[in-house]
mmCIF file of C-alpha atoms in Angstrom:
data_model
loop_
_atom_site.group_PDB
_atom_site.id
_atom_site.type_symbol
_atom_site.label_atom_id
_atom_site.label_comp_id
_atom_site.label_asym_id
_atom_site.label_seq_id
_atom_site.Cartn_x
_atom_site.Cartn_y
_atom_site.Cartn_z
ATOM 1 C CA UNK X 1 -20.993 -47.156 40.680
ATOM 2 C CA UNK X 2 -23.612 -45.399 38.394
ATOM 3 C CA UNK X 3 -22.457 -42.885 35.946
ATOM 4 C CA UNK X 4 -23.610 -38.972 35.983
ATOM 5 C CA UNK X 5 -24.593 -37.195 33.105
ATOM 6 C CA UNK X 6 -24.385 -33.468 33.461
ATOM 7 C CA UNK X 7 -26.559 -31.262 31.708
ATOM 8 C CA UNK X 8 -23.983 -29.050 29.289
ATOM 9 C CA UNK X 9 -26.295 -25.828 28.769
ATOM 10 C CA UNK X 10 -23.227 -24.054 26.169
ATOM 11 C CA UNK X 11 -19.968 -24.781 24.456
ATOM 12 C CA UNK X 12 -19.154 -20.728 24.261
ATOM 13 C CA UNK X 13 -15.478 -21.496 25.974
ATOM 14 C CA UNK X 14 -14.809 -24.052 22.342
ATOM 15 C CA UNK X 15 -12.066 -26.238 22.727
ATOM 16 C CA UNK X 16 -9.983 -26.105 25.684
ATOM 17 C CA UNK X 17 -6.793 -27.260 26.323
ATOM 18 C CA UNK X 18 -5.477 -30.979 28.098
ATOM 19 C CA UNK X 19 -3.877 -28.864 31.002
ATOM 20 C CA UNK X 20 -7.094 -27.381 31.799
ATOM 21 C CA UNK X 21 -9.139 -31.094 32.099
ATOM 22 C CA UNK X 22 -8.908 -31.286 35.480
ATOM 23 C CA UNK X 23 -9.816 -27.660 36.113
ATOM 24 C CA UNK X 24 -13.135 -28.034 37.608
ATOM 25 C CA UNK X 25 -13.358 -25.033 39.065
ATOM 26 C CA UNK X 26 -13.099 -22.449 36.473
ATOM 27 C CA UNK X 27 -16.359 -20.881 34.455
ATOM 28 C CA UNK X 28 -14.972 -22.138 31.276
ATOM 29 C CA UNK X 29 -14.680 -25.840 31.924
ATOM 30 C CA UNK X 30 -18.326 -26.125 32.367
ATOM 31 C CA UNK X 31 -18.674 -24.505 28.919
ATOM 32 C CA UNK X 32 -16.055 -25.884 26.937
ATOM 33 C CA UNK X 33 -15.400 -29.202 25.046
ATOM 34 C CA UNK X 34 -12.503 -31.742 24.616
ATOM 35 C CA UNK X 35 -13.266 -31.684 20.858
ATOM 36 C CA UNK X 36 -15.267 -29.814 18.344
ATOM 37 C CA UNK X 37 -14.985 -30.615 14.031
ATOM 38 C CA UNK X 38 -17.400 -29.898 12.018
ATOM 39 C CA UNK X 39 -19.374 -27.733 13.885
ATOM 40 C CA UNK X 40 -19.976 -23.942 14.827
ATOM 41 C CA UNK X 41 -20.522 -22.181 18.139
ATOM 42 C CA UNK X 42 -23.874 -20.025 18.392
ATOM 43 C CA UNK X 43 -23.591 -17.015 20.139
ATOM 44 C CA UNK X 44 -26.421 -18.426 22.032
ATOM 45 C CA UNK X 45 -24.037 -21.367 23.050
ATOM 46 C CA UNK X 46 -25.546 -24.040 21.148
ATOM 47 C CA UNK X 47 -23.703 -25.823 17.921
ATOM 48 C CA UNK X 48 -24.847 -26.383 14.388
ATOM 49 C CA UNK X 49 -23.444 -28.507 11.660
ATOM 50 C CA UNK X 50 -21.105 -26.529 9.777
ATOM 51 C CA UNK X 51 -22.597 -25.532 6.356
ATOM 52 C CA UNK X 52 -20.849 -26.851 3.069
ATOM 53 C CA UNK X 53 -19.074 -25.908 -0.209
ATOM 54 C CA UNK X 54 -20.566 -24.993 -3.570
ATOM 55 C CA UNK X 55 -18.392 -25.552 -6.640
ATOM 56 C CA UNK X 56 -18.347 -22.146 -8.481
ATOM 57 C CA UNK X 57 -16.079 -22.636 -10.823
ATOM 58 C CA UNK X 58 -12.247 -23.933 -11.915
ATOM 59 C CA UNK X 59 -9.424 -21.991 -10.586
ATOM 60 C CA UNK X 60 -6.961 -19.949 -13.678
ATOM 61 C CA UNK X 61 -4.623 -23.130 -13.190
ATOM 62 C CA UNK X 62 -5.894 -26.420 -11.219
ATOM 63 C CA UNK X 63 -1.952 -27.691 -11.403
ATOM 64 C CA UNK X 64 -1.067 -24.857 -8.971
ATOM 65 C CA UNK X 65 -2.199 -24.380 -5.237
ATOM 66 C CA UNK X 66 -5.131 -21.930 -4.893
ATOM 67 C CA UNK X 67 -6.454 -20.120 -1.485
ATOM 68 C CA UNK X 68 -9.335 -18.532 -0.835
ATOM 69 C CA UNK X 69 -10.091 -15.280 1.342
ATOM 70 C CA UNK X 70 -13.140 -13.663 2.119
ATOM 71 C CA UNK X 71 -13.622 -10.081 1.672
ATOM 72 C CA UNK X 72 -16.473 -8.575 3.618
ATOM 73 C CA UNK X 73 -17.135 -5.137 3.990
ATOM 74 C CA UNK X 74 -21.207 -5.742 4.974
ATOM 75 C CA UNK X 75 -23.789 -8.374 5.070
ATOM 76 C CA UNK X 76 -24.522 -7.015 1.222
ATOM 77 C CA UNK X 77 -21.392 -6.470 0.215
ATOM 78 C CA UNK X 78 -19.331 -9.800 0.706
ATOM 79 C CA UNK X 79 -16.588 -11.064 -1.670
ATOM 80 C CA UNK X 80 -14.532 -14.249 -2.228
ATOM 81 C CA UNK X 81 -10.821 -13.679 -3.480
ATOM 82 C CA UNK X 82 -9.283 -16.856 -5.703
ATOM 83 C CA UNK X 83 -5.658 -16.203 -4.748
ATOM 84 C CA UNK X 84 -3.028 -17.689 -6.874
ATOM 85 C CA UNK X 85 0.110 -17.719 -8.499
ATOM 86 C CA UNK X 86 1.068 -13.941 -8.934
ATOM 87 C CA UNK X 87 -3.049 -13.154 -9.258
ATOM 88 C CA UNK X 88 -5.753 -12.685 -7.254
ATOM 89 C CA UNK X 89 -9.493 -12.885 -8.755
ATOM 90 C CA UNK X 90 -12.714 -12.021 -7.289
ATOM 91 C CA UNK X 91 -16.254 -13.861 -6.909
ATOM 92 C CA UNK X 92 -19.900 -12.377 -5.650
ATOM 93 C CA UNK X 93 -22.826 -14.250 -5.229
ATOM 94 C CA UNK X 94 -21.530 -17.806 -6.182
ATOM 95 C CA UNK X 95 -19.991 -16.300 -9.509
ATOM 96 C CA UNK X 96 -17.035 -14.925 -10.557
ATOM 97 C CA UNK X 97 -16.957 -11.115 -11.564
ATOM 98 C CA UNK X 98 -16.173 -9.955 -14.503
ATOM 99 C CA UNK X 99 -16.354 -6.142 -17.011
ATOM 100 C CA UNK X 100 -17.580 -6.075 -19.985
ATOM 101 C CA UNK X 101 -16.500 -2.826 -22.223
ATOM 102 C CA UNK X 102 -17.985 -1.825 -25.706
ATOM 103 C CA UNK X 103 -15.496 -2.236 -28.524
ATOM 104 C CA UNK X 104 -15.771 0.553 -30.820
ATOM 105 C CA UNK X 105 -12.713 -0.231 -33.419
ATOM 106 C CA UNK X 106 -10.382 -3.413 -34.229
ATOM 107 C CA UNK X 107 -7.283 -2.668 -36.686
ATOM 108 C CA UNK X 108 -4.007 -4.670 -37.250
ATOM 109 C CA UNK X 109 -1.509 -3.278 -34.886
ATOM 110 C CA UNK X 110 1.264 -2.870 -37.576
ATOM 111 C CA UNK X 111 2.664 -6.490 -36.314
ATOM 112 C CA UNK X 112 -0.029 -8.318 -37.661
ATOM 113 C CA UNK X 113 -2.274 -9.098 -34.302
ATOM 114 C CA UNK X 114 -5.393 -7.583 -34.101
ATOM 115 C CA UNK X 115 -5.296 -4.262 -31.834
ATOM 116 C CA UNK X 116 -8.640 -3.620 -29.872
ATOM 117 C CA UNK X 117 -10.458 -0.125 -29.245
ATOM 118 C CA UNK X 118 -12.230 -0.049 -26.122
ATOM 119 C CA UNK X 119 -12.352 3.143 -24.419
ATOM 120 C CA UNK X 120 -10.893 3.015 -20.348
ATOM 121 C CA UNK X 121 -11.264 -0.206 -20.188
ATOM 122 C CA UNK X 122 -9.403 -1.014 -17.111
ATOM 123 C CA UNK X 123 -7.682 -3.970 -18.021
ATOM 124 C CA UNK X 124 -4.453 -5.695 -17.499
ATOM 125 C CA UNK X 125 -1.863 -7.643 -19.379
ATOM 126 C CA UNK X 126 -1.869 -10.947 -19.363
ATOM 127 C CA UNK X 127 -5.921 -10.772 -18.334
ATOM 128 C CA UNK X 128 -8.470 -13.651 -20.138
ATOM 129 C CA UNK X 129 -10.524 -11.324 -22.427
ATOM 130 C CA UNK X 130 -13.889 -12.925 -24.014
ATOM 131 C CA UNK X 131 -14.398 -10.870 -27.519
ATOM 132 C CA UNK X 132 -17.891 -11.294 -28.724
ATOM 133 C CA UNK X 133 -20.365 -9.693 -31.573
ATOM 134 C CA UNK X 134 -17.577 -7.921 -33.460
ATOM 135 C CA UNK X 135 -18.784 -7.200 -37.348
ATOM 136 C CA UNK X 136 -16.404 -6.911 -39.905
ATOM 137 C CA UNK X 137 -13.343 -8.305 -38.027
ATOM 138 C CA UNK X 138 -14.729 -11.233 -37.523
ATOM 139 C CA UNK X 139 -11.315 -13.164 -36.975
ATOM 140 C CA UNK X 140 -11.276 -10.819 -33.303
ATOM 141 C CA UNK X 141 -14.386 -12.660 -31.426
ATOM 142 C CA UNK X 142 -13.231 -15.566 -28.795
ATOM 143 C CA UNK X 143 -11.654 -15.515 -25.856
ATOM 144 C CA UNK X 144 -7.569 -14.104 -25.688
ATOM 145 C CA UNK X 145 -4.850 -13.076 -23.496
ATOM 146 C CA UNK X 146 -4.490 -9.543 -24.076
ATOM 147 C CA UNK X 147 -1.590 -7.321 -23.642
ATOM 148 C CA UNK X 148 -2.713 -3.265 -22.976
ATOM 149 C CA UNK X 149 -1.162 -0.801 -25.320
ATOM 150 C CA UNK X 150 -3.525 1.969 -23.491
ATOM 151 C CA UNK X 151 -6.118 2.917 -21.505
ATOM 152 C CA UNK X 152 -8.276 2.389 -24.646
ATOM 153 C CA UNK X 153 -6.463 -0.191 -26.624
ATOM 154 C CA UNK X 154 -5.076 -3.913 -26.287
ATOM 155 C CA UNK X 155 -4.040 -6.035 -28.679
ATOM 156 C CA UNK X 156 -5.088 -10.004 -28.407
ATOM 157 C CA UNK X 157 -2.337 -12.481 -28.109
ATOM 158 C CA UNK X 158 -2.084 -15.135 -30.789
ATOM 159 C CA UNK X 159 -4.663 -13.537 -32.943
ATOM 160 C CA UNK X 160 -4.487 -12.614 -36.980
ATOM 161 C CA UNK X 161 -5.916 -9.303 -38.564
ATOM 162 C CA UNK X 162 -7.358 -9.909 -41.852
ATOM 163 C CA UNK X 163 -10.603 -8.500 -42.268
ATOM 164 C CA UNK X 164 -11.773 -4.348 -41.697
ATOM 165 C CA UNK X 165 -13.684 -3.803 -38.607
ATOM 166 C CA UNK X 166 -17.624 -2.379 -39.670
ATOM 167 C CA UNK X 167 -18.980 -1.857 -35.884
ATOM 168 C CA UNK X 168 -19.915 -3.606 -32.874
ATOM 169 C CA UNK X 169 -18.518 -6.200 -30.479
ATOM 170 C CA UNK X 170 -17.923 -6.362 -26.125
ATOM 171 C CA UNK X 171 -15.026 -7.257 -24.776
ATOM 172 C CA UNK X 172 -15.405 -8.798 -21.442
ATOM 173 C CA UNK X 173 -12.810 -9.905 -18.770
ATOM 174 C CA UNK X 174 -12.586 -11.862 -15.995
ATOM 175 C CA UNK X 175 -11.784 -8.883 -13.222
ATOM 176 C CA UNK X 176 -7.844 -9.948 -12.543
ATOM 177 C CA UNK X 177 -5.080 -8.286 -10.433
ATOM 178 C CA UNK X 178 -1.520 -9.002 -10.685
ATOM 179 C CA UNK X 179 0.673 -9.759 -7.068
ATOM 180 C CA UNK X 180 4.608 -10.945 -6.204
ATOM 181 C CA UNK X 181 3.083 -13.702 -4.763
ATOM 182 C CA UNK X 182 4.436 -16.853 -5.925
ATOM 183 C CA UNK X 183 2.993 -20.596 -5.787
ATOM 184 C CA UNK X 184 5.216 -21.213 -3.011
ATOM 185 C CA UNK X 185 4.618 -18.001 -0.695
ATOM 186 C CA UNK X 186 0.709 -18.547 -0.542
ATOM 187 C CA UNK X 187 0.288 -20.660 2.478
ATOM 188 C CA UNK X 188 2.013 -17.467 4.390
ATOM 189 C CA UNK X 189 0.184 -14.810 3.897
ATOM 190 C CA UNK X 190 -1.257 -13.172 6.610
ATOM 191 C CA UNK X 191 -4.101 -11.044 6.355
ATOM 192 C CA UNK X 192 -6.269 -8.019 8.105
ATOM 193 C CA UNK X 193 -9.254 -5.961 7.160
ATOM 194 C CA UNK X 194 -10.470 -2.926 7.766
ATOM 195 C CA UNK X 195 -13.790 -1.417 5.429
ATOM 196 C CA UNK X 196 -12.701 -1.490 1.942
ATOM 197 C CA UNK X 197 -8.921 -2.180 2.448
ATOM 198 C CA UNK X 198 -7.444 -5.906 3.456
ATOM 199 C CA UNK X 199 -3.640 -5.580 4.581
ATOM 200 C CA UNK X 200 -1.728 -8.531 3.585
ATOM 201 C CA UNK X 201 2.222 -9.076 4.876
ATOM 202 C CA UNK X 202 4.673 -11.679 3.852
ATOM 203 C CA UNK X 203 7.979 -11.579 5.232
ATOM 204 C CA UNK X 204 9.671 -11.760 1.413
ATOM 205 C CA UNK X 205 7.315 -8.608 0.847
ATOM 206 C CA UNK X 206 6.568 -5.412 1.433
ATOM 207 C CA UNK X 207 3.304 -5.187 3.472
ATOM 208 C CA UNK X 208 0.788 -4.560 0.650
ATOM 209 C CA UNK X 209 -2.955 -3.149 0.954
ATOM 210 C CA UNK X 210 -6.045 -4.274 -1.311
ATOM 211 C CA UNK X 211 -8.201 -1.805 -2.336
ATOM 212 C CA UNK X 212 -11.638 -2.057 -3.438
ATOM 213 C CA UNK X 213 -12.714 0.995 -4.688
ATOM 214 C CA UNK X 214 -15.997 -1.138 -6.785
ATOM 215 C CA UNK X 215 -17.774 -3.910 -7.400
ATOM 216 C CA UNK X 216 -15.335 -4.222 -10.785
ATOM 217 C CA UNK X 217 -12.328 -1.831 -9.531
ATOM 218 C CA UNK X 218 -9.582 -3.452 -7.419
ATOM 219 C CA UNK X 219 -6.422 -2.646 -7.004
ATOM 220 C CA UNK X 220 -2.768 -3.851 -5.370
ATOM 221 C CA UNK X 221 -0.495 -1.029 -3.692
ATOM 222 C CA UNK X 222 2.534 -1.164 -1.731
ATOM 223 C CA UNK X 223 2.138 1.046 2.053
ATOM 224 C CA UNK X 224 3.702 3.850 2.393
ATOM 225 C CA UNK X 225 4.856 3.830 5.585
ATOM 226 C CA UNK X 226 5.634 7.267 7.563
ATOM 227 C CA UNK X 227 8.487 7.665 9.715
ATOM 228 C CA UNK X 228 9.317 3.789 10.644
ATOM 229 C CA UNK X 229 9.021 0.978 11.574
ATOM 230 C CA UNK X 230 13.068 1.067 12.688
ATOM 231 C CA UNK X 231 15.757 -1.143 14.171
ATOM 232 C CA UNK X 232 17.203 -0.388 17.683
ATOM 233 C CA UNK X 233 19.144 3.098 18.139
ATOM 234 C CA UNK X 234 22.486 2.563 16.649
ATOM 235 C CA UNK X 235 25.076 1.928 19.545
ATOM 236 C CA UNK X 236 28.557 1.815 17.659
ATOM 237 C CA UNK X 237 30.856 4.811 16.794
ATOM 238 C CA UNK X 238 29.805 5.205 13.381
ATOM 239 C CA UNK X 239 28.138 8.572 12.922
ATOM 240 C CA UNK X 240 25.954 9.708 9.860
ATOM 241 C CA UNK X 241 26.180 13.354 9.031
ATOM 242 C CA UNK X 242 24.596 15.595 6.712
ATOM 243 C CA UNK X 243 25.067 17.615 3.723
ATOM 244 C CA UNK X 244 21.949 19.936 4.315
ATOM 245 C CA UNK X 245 19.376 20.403 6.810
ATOM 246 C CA UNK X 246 16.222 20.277 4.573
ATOM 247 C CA UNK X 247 15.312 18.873 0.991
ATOM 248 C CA UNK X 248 17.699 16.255 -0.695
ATOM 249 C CA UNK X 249 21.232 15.606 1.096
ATOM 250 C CA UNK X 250 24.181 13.335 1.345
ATOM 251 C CA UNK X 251 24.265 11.211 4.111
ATOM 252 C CA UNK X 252 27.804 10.507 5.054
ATOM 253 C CA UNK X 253 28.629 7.659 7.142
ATOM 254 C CA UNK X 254 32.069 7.241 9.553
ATOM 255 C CA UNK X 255 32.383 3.539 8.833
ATOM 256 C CA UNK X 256 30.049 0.746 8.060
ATOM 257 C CA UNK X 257 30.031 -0.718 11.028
ATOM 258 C CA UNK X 258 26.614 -1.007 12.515
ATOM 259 C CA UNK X 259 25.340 -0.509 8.746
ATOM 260 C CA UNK X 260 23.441 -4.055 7.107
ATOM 261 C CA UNK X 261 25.556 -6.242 9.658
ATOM 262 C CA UNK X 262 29.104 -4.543 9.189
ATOM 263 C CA UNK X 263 29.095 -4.324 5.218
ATOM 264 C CA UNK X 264 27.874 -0.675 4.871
ATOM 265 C CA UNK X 265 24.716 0.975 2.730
ATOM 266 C CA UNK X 266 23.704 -1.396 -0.007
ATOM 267 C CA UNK X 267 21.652 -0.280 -3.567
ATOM 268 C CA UNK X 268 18.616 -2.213 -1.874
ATOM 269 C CA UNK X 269 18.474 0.502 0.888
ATOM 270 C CA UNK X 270 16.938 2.637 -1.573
ATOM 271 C CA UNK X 271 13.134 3.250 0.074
ATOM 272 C CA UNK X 272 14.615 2.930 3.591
ATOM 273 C CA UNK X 273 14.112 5.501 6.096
ATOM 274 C CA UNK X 274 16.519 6.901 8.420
ATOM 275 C CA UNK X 275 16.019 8.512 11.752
ATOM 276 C CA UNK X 276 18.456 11.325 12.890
ATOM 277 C CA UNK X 277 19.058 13.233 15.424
ATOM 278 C CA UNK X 278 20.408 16.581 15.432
ATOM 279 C CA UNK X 279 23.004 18.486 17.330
ATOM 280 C CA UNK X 280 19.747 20.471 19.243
ATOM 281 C CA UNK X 281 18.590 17.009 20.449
ATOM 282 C CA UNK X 282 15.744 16.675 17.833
ATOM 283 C CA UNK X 283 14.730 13.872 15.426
ATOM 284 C CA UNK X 284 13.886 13.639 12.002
ATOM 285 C CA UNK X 285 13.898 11.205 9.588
ATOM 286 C CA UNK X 286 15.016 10.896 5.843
ATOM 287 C CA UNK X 287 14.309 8.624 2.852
ATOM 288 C CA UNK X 288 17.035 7.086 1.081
ATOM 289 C CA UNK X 289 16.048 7.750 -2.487
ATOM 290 C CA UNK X 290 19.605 7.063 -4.345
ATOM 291 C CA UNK X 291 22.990 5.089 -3.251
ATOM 292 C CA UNK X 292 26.198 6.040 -3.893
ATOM 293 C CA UNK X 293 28.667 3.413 -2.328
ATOM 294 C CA UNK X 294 29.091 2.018 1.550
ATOM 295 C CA UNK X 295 29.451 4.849 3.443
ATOM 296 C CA UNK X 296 27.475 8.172 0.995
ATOM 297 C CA UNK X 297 23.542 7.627 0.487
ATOM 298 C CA UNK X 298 21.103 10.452 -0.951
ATOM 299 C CA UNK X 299 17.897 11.065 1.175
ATOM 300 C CA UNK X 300 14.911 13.439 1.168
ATOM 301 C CA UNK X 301 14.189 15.233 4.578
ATOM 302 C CA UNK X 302 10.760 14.189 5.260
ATOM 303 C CA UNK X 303 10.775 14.833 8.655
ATOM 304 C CA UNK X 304 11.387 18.351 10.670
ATOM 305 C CA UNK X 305 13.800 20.363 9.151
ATOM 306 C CA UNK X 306 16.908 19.668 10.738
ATOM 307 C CA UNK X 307 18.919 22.281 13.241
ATOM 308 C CA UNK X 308 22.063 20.961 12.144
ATOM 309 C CA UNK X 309 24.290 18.843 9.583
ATOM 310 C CA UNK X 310 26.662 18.141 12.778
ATOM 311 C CA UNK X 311 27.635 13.980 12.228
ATOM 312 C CA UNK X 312 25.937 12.373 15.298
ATOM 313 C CA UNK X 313 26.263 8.573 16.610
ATOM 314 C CA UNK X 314 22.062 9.042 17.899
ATOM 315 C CA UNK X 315 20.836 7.236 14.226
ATOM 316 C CA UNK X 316 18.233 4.422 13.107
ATOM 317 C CA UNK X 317 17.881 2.116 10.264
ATOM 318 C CA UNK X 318 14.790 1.382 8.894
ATOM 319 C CA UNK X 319 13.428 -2.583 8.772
ATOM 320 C CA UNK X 320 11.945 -2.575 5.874
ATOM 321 C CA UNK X 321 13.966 -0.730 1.992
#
């Protein structure tokens, strides 16, 4: 029996799964494909060989596992972020970005290291700084760890004061940001973009948001969250009351059941929100700023002023402190 070749037009379905092999009749079967590597889907429905890799350059630390994430906000402004252990660093047009800041004064730093004057710029401790073309204090040029003193001033790591600074010099560093993510916790992140800001959650984390505010600025913030997100409404007999009805108060709890699993408030609830409703049948919600012990929290009223202080069983915990 002679074989029949079909004529395949588009692969815009991709992949499909085994259960669907036999489904002949469906729109997608005709445009799908047992098995695509190595190759990208047109929008016009044909495939091209996926493009390659350029090396760029060496990673802070080759011993440790490295990922990469794009960062695009447009076709002309498109970014590549190194992310490592505890740092993320940034690359542009197959290079990695970096500030350079004049120096305009070197000077021992009463210790004996060599303390740099460079004014706002923008660097962190710990970052690779490359000191270059400074007269006088010779001793200062090559590249150091730093550690910022200032907005103007850092002092190099390691390095040796000896000789008085006449003029000159650039300090230039490799455009760093520090992160709590470990070696271990990079394979989990989880990312999302929108314009200038890529969210990033890990369950071991807060959710964090990356700012890029230009080409050189960048910058790592926790998310301040309003009003939530919050576990299920509380269904014991506990009760929280009040001590006020706007501002700072006391929360007061009946028991600890329902509270962290049955062992009450904790010192990590501090940051957690609250959500309370009143004797008039109204919510509002609170942020625990201080703890006290298992059952006595302080909180801000962010929320509505409340109506009343009256205890009430009608409560949430935050998820997230």
């Amino acid at each position: 029996m002679p074989r029949a070749a079909d004529n395949q037009t588009n692969f815009t379905a991709g992949e499909i799964a085994p259960r669907l092999f036999g489904r002949v009749d469906i729109g997608k079967y005709k445009n799908g494909c047992e098995l695509l590597e190595n190759g990208t889907v047109l929008t016009q429905g044909g495939i091209y060989r996926r493009s390659g890799n350029r090396f760029v350059l060496e990673v802070k630390d080759s011993s440790k596992l490295t990922r990469v994430k794009d960062f695009e906000f447009s076709t002309e402004q498109a970014y590549v972020i190194e992310i490592g252990n505890l740092y993320f660093r940034f690359y542009k047009n197959r290079g990695r970005i970096s500030s350079a800041k004049a120096i305009s004064g070197a000077a021992n730093n009463g210790s004996g290291l060599i303390r740099i004057t460079a004014t706002a710029h923008g660097f962190q401790t710990g970052n690779t700084v490359t000191v270059a073309s400074v007269a006088g204090t010779t001793e200062a040029n090559g590249t150091w760890v730093i550690t910022v003193i200032g907005a103007n001033t850092f002092d190099l790591v390691g390095s040796s004061f000896s000789n008085s600074y006449s003029s000159g010099g650039t300090a230039t560093a490799i455009v760093e940001i520090s992160t709590p993510y470990t070696e271990a916790q990079l394979a989990d992140l989880r990312f999302t973009q929108s314009a200038d800001v890529l969210y990033i959650v890990h369950k071991s984390h807060e959710p964090m948001k990356l700012i890029r505010t230009s080409h050189t600025a960048w910058s790592l913030d926790e998310i301040a969250f309003q009003d939530g997100p919050y576990y299920d409404v509380n269904l014991e007999t506990t009760t929280l009351g009040l001590s006020g009805t706007s501002g700072s108060v006391t929360v007061t709890a009946s028991a600890i059941v329902g509270i962290n699993n049955g062992v009450g408030f904790a010192s990590t609830d501090v940051g957690r929100s609250i959500r309370f409703k009143d004797a008039a049948n109204n919510w509002t919600w609170l942020k625990i700023t201080a703890f006290t012990d298992t059952t006595h929290v302080t909180a801000t009223i962010s929320g509505p002023n409340a109506s009343a202080t009256t205890a009430t069983t009608n409560w949430m915990l935050g998820s997230w402190s």
